[in-house]
Tab-separated table of N, CA and C in Angstrom:
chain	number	residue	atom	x	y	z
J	22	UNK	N	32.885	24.787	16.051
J	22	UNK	CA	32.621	24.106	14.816
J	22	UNK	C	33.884	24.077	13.947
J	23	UNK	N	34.350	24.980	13.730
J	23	UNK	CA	35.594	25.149	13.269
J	23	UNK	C	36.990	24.042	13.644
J	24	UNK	N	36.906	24.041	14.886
J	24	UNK	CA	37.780	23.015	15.629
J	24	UNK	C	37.780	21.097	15.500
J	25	UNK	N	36.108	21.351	15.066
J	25	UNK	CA	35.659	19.762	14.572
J	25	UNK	C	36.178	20.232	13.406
J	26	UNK	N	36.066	20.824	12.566
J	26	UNK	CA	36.173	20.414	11.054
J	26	UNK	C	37.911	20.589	10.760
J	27	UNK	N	38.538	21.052	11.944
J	27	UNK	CA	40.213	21.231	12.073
J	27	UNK	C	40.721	20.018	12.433
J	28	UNK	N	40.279	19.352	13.140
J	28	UNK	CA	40.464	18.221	13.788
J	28	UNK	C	39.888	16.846	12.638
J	29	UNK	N	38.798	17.095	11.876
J	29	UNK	CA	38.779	15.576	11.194
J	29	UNK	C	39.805	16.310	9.818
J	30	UNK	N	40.149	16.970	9.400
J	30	UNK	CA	41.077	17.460	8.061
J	30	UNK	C	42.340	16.713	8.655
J	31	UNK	N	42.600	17.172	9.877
J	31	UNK	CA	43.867	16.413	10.608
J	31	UNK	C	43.898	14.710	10.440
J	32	UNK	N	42.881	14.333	10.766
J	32	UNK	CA	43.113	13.278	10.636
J	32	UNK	C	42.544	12.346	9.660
J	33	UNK	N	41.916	13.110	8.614
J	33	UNK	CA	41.901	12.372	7.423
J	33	UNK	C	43.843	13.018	6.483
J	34	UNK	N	44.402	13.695	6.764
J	34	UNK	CA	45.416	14.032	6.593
J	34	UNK	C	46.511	12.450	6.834
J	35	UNK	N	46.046	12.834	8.748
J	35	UNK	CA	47.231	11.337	9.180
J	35	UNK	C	46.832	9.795	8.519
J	36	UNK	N	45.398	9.735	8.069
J	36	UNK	CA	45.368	8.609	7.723
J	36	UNK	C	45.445	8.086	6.245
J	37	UNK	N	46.234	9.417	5.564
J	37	UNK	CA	46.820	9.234	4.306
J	37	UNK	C	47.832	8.457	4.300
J	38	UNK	N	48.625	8.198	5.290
J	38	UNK	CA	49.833	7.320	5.431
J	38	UNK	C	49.764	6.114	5.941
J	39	UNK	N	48.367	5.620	6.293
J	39	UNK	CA	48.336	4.263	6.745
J	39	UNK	C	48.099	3.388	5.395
J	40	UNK	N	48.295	2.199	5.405
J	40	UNK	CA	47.943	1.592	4.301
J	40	UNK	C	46.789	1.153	4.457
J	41	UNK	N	46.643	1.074	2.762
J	41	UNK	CA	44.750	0.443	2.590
J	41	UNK	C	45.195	-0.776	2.998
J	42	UNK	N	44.242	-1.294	3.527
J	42	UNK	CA	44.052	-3.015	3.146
J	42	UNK	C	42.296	-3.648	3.881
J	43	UNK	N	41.580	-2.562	3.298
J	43	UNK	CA	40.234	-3.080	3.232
J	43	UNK	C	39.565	-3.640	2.018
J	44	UNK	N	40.328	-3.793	0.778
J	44	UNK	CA	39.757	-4.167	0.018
J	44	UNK	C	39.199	-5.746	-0.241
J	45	UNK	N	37.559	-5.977	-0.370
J	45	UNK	CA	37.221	-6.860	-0.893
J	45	UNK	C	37.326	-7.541	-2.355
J	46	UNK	N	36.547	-8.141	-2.218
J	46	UNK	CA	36.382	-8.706	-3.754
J	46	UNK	C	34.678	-9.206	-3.460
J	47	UNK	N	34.222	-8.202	-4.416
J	47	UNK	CA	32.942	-8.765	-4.203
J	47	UNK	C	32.037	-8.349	-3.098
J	48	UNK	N	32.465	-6.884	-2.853
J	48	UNK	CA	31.824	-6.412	-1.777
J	48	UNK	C	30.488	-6.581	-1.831
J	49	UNK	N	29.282	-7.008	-0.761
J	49	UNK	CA	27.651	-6.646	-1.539
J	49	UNK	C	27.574	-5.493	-1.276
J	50	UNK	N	26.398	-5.089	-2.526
J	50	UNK	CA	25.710	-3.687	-1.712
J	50	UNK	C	25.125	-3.651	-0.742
J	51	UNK	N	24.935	-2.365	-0.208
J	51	UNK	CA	24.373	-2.251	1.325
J	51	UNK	C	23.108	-1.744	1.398
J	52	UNK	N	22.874	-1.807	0.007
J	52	UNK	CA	20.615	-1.312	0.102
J	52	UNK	C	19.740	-2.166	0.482
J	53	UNK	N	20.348	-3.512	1.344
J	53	UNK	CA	19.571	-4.457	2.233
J	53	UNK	C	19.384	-3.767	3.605
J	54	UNK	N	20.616	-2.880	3.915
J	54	UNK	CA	20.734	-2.308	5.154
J	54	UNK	C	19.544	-1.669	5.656
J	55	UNK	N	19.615	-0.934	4.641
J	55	UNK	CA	18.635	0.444	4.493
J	55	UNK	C	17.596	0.169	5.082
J	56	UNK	N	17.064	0.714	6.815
J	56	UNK	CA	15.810	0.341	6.950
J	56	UNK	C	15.853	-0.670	8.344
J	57	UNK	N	17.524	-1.295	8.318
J	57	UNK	CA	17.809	-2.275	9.330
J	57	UNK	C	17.943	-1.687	10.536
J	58	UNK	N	18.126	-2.754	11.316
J	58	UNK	CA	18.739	-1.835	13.240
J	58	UNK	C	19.674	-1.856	12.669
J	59	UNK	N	20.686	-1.230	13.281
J	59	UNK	CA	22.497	-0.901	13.430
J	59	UNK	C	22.485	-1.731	14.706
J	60	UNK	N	23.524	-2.456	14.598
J	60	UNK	CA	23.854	-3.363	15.588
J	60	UNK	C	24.695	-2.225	16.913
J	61	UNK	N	24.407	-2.734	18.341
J	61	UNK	CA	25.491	-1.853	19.015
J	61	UNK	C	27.089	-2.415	18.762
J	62	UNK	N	27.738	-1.517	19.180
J	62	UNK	CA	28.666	-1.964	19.211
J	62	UNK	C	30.172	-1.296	20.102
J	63	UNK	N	30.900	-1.832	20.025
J	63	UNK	CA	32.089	-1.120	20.943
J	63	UNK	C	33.669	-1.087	20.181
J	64	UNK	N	34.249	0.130	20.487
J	64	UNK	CA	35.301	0.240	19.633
J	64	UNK	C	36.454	1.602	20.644
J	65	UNK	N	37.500	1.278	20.716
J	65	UNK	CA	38.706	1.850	21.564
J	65	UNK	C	39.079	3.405	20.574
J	66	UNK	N	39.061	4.423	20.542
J	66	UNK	CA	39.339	5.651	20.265
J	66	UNK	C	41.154	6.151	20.263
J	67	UNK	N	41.693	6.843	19.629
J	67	UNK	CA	42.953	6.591	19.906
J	67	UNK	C	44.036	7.066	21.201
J	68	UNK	N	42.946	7.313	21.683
J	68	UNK	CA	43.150	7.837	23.642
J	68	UNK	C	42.736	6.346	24.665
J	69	UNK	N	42.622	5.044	23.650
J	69	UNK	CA	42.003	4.075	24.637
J	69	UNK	C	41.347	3.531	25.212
J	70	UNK	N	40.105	4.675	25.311
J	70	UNK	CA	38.990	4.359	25.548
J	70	UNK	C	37.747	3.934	24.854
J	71	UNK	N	37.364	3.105	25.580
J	71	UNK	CA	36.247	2.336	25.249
J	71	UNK	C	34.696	3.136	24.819
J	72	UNK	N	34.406	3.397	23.440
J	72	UNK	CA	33.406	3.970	23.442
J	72	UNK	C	32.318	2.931	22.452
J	73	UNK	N	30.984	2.843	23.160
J	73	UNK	CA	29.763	2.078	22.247
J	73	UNK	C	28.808	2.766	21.707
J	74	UNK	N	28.902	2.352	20.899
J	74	UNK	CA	27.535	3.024	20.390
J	74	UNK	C	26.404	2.056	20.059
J	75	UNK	N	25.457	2.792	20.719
J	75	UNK	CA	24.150	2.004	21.137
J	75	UNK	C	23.090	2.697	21.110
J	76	UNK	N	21.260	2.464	21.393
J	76	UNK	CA	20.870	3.034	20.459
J	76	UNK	C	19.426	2.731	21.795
J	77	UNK	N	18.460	3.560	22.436
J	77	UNK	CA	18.379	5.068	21.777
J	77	UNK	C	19.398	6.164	21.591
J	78	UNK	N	19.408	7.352	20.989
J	78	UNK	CA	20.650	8.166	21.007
J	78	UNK	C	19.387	9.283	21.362
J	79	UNK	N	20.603	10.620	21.917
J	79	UNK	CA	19.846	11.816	21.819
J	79	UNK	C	19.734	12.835	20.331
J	80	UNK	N	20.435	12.187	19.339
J	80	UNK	CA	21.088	12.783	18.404
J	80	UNK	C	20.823	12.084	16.762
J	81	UNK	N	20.417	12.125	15.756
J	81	UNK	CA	20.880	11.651	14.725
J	81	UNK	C	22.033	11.130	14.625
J	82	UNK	N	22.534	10.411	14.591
J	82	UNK	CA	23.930	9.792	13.939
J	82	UNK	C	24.763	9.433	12.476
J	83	UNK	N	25.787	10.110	12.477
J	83	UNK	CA	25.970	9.873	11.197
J	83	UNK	C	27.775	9.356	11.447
J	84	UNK	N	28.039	8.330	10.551
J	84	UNK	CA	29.129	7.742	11.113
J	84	UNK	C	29.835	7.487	9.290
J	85	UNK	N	30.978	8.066	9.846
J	85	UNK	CA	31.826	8.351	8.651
J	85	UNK	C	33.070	7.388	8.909
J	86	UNK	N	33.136	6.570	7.903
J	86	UNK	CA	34.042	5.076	8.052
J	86	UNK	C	35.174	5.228	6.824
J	87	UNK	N	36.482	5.576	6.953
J	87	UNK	CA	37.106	5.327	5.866
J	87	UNK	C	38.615	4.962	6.178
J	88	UNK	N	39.513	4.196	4.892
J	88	UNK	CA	40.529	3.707	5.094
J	88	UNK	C	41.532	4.815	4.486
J	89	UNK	N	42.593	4.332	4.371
J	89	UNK	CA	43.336	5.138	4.026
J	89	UNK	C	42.854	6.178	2.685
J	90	UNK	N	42.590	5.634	1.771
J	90	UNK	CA	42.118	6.182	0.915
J	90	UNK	C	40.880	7.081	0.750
J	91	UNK	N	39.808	6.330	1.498
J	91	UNK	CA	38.598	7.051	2.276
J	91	UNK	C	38.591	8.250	3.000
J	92	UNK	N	39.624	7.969	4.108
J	92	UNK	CA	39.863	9.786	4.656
J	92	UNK	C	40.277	11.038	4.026
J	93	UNK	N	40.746	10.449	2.937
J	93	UNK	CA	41.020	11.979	2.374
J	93	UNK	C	39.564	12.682	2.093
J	94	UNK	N	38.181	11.784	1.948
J	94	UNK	CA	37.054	12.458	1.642
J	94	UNK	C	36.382	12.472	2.847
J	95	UNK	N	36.851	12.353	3.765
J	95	UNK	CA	35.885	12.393	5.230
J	95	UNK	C	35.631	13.932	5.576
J	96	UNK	N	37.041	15.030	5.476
J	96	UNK	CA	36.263	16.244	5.956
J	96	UNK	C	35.444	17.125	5.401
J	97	UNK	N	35.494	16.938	3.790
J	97	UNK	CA	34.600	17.761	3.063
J	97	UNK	C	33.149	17.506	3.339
J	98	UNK	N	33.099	16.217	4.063
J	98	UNK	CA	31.501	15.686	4.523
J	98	UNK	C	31.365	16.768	5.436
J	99	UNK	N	32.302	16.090	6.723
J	99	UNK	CA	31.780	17.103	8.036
J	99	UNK	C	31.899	18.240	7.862
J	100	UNK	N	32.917	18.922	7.600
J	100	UNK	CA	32.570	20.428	6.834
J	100	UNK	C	31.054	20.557	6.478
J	101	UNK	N	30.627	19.910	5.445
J	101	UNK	CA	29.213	20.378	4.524
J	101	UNK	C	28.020	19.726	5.422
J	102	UNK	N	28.399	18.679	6.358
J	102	UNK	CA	27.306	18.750	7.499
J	102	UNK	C	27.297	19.476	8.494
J	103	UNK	N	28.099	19.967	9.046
J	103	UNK	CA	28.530	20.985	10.196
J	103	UNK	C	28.088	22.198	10.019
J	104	UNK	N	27.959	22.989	8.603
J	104	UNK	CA	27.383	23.720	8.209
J	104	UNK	C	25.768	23.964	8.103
J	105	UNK	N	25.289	22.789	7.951
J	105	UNK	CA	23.853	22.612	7.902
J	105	UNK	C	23.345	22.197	8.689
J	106	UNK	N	23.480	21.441	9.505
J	106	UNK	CA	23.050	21.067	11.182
J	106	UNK	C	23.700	20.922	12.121
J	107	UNK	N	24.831	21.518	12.141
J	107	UNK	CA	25.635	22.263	13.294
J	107	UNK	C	25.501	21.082	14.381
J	108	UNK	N	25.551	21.208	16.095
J	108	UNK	CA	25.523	20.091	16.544
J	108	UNK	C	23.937	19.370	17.079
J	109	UNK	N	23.232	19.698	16.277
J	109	UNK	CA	21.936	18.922	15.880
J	109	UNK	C	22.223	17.387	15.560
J	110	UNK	N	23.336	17.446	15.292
J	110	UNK	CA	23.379	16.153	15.138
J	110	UNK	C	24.972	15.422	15.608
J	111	UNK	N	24.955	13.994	15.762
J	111	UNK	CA	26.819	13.389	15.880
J	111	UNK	C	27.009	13.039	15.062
J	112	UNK	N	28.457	13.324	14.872
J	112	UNK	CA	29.273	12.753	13.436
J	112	UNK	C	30.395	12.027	14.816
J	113	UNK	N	30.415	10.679	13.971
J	113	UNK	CA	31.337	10.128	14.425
J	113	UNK	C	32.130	9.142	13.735
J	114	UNK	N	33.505	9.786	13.454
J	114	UNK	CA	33.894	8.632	12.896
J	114	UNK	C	35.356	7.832	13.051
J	115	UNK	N	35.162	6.616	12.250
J	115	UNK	CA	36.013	5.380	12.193
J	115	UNK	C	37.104	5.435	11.145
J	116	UNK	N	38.221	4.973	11.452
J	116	UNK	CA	39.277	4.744	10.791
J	116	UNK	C	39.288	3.223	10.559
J	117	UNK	N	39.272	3.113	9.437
J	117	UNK	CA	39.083	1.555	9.239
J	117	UNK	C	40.794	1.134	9.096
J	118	UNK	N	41.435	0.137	9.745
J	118	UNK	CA	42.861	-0.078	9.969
J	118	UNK	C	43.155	-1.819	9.925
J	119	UNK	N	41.738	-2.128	9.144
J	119	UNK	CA	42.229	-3.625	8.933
J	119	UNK	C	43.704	-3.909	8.305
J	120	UNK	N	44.334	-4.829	8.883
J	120	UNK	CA	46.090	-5.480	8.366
J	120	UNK	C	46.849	-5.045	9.034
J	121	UNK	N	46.952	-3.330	9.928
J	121	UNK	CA	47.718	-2.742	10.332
J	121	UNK	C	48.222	-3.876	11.613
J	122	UNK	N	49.592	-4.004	11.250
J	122	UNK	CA	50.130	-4.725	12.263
J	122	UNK	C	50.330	-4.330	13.600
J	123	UNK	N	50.336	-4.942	14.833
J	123	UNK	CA	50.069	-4.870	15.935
J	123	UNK	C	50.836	-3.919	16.330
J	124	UNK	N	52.338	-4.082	16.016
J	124	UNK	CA	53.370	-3.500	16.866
J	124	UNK	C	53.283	-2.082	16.181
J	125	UNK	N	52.758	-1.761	15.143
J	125	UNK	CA	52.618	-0.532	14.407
J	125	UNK	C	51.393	0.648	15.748
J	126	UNK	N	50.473	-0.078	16.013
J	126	UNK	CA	49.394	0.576	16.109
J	126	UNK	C	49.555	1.575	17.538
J	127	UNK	N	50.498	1.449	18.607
J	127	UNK	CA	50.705	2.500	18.879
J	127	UNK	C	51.097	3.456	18.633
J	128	UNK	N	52.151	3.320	17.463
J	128	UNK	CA	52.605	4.768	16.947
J	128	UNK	C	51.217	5.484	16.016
J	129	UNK	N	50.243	4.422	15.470
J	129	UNK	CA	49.048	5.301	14.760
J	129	UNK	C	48.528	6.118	16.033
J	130	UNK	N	48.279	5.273	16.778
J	130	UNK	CA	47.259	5.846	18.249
J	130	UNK	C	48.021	7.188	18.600
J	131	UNK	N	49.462	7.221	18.632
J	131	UNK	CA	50.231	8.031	19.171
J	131	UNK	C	49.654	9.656	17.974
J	132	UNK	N	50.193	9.302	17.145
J	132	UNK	CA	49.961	10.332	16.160
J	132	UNK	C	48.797	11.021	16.051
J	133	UNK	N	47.670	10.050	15.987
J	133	UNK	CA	46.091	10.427	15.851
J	133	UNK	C	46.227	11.361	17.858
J	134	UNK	N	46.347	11.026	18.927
J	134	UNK	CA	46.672	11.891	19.497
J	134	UNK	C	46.734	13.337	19.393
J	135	UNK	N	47.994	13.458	19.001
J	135	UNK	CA	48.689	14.696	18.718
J	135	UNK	C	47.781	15.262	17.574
J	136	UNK	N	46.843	14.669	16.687
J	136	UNK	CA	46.684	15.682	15.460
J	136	UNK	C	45.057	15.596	15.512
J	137	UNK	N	44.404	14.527	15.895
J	137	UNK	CA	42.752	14.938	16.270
J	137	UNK	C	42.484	14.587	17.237
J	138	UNK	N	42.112	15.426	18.060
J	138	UNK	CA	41.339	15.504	19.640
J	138	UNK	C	40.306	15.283	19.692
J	139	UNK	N	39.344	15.059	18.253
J	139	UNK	CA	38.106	14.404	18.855
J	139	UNK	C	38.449	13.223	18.759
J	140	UNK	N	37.980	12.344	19.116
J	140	UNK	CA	37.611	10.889	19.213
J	140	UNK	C	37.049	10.279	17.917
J	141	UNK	N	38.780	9.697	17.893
J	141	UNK	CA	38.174	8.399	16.556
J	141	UNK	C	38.372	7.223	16.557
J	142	UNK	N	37.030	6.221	16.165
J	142	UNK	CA	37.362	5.084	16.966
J	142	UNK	C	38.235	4.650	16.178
J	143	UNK	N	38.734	3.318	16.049
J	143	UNK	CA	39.405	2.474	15.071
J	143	UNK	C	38.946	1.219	15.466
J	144	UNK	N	39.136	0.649	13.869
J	144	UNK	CA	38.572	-0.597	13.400
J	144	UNK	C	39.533	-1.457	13.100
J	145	UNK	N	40.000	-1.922	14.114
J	145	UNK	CA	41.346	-2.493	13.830
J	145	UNK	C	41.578	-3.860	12.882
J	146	UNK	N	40.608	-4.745	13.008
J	146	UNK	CA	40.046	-6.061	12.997
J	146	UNK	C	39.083	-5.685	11.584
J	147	UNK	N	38.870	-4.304	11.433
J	147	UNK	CA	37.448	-4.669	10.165
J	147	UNK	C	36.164	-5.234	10.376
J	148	UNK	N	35.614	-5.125	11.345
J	148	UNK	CA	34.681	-6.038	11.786
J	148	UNK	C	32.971	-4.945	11.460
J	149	UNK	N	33.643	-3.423	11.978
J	149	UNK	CA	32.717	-2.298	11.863
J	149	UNK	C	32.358	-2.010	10.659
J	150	UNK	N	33.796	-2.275	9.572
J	150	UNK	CA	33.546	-1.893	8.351
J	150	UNK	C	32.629	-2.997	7.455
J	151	UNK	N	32.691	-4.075	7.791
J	151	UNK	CA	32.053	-5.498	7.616
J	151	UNK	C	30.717	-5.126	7.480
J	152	UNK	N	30.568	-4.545	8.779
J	152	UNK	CA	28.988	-5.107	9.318
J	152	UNK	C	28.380	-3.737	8.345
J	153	UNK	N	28.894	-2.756	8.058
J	153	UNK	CA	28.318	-1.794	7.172
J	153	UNK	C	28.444	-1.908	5.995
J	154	UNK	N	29.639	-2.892	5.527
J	154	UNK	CA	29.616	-3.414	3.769
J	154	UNK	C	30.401	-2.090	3.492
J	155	UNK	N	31.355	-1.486	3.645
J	155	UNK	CA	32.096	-0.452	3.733
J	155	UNK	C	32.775	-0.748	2.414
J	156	UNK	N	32.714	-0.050	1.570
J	156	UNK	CA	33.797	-0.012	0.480
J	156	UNK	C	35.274	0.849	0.754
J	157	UNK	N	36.311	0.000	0.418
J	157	UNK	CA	37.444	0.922	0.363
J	157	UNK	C	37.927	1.845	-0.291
J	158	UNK	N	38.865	2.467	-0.495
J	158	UNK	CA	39.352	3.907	-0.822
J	158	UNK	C	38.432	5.050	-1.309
J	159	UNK	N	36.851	5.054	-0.305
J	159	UNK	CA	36.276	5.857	-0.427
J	159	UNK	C	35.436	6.640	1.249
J	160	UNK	N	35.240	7.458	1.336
J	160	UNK	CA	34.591	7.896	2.462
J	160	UNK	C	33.234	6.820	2.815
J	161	UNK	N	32.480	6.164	3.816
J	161	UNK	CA	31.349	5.658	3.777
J	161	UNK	C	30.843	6.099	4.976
J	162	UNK	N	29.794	6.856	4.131
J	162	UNK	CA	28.207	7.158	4.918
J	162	UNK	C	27.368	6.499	5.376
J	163	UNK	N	27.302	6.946	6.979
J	163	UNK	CA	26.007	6.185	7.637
J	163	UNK	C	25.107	6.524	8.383
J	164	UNK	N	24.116	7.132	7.997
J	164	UNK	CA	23.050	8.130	8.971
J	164	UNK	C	22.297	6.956	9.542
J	165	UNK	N	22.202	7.298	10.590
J	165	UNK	CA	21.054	6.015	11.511
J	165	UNK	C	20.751	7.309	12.416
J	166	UNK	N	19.190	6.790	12.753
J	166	UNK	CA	18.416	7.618	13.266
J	166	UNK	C	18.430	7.199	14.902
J	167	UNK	N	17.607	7.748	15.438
J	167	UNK	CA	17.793	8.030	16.936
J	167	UNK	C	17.480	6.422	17.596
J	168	UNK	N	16.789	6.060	17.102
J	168	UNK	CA	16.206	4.536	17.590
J	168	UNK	C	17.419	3.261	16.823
J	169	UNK	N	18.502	3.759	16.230
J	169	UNK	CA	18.944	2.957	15.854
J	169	UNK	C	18.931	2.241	14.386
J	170	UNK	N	17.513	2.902	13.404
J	170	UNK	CA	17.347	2.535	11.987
J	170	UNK	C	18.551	3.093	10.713
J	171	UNK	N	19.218	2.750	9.934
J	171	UNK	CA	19.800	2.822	9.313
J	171	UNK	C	19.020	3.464	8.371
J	172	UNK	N	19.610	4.859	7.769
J	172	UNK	CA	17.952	5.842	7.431
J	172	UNK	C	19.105	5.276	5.638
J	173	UNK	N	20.004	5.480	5.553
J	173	UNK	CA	20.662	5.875	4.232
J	173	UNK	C	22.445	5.329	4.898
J	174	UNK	N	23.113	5.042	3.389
J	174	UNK	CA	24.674	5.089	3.001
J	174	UNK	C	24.870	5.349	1.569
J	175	UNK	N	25.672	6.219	2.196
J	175	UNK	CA	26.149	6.390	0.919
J	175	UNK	C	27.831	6.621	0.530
J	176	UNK	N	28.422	6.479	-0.121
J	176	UNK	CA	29.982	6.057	-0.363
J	176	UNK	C	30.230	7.121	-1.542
J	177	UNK	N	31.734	7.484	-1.093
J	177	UNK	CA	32.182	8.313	-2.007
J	177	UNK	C	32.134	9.836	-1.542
J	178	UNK	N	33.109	10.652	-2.222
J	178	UNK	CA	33.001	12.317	-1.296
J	178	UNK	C	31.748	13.082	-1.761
J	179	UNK	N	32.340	14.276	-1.664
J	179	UNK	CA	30.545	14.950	-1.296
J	179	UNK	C	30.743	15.424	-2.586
J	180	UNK	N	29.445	15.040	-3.190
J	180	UNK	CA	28.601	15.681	-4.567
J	180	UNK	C	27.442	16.194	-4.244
J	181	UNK	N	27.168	16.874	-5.250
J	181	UNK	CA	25.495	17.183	-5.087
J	181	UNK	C	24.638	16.106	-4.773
J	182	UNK	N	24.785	15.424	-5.594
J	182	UNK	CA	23.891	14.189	-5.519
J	182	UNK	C	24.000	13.552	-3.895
J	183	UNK	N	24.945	13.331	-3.702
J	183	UNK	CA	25.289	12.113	-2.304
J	183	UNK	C	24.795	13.123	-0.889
J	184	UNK	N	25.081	14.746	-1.317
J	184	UNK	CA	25.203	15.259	0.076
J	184	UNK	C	23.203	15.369	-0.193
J	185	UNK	N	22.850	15.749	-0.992
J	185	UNK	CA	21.286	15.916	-1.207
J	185	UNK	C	20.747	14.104	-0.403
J	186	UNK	N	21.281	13.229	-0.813
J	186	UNK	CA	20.703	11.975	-0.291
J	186	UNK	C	20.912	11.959	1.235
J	187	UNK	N	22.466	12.263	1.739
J	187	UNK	CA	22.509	12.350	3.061
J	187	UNK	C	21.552	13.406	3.754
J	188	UNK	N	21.370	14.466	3.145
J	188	UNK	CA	20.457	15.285	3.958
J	188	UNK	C	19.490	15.324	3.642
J	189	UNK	N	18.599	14.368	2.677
J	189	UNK	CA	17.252	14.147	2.716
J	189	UNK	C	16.948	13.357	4.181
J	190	UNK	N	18.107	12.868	3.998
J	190	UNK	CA	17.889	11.413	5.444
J	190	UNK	C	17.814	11.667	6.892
J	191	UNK	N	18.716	12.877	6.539
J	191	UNK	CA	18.830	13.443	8.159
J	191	UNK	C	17.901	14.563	8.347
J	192	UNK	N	16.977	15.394	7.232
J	192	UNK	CA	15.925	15.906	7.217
J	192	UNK	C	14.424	14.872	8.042
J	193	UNK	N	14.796	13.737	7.074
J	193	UNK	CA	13.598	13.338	7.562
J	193	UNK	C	13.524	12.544	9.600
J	194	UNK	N	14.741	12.568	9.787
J	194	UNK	CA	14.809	11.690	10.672
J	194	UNK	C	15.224	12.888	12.306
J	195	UNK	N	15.294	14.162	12.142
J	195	UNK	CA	15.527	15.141	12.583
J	195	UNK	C	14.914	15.313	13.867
């Protein structure tokens, strides 16, 4: 447990140096979601491989999406979920890397390498962060339950308030 929560600090660390460029204008909110399927989907990790996520799962899912600005609040999540449902549940998350130019992105891949060994996908294109209505320069929460329902999101680092909403969600969906 320790090693997950060493490993996303790492790389909400490395992805202090990428640049934002997820910002909308006019983002909608995402309390239409709430309740929706999660679409499957497929996304390359910074080892290359092809990982989907698709839905039944054996696991709760909770998928932590942030840009440059966003990762700095990604590990205080997994920290404060890791603590409370240990691997009861997956945390998996996305580096959102919309703009990052092409010829750049092996040296990100390279780095994320060397500094987190779990598996993070990247969103190179923005397409993941899209389909979740992802706000930028903040962490975004996404618990979806085993069948694929989108239980809760929530945006922004961990407060009382946000971590009580995330773990009402993953209480009930357990």
């Amino acid at each position: 447990m320790v090693r997950k929560a060493a490993a996303w600090l790492l790389l909400a660390a490395l992805l202090t140096f990428i640049p934002s460029r997820t910002a909308h204008a006019g983002v909608p909110t995402a309390d239409n979601l709430i309740g929706g399927q999660s679409q499957t989907f497929t996304l390359t990790d910074q080892y290359n491989r092809p990982r989907t996520i698709a839905f039944p799962t054996d696991k709760p899912l909770v998928l932590m999406l942030g840009d440059r600005g966003g990762s700095e609040q990604i590990e205080p999540w997994v920290r404060e979920l890791y603590q409370r449902y240990g691997d009861s549940i997956e945390i998996q998350g996305i580096a959102i890397l919309r703009g990052v130019p092409a010829p750049i992105r092996p040296i990100i891949r390279s780095q994320l390498r060397s500094r987190a060994p779990k598996s993070v996908l990247l969103d190179w294109g923005g397409a993941i962060a899209d389909m979740y209505r992802c706000q930028s320069e903040v962490c975004n929460v996404v618990v979806i339950d085993r069948q694929g329902r989108i239980s809760t999101i929530v945006r922004g680092g961990v407060s009382p308030e946000r971590a009580r909403l995330v773990c009402q969600a993953l209480d009930r969906i357990r």
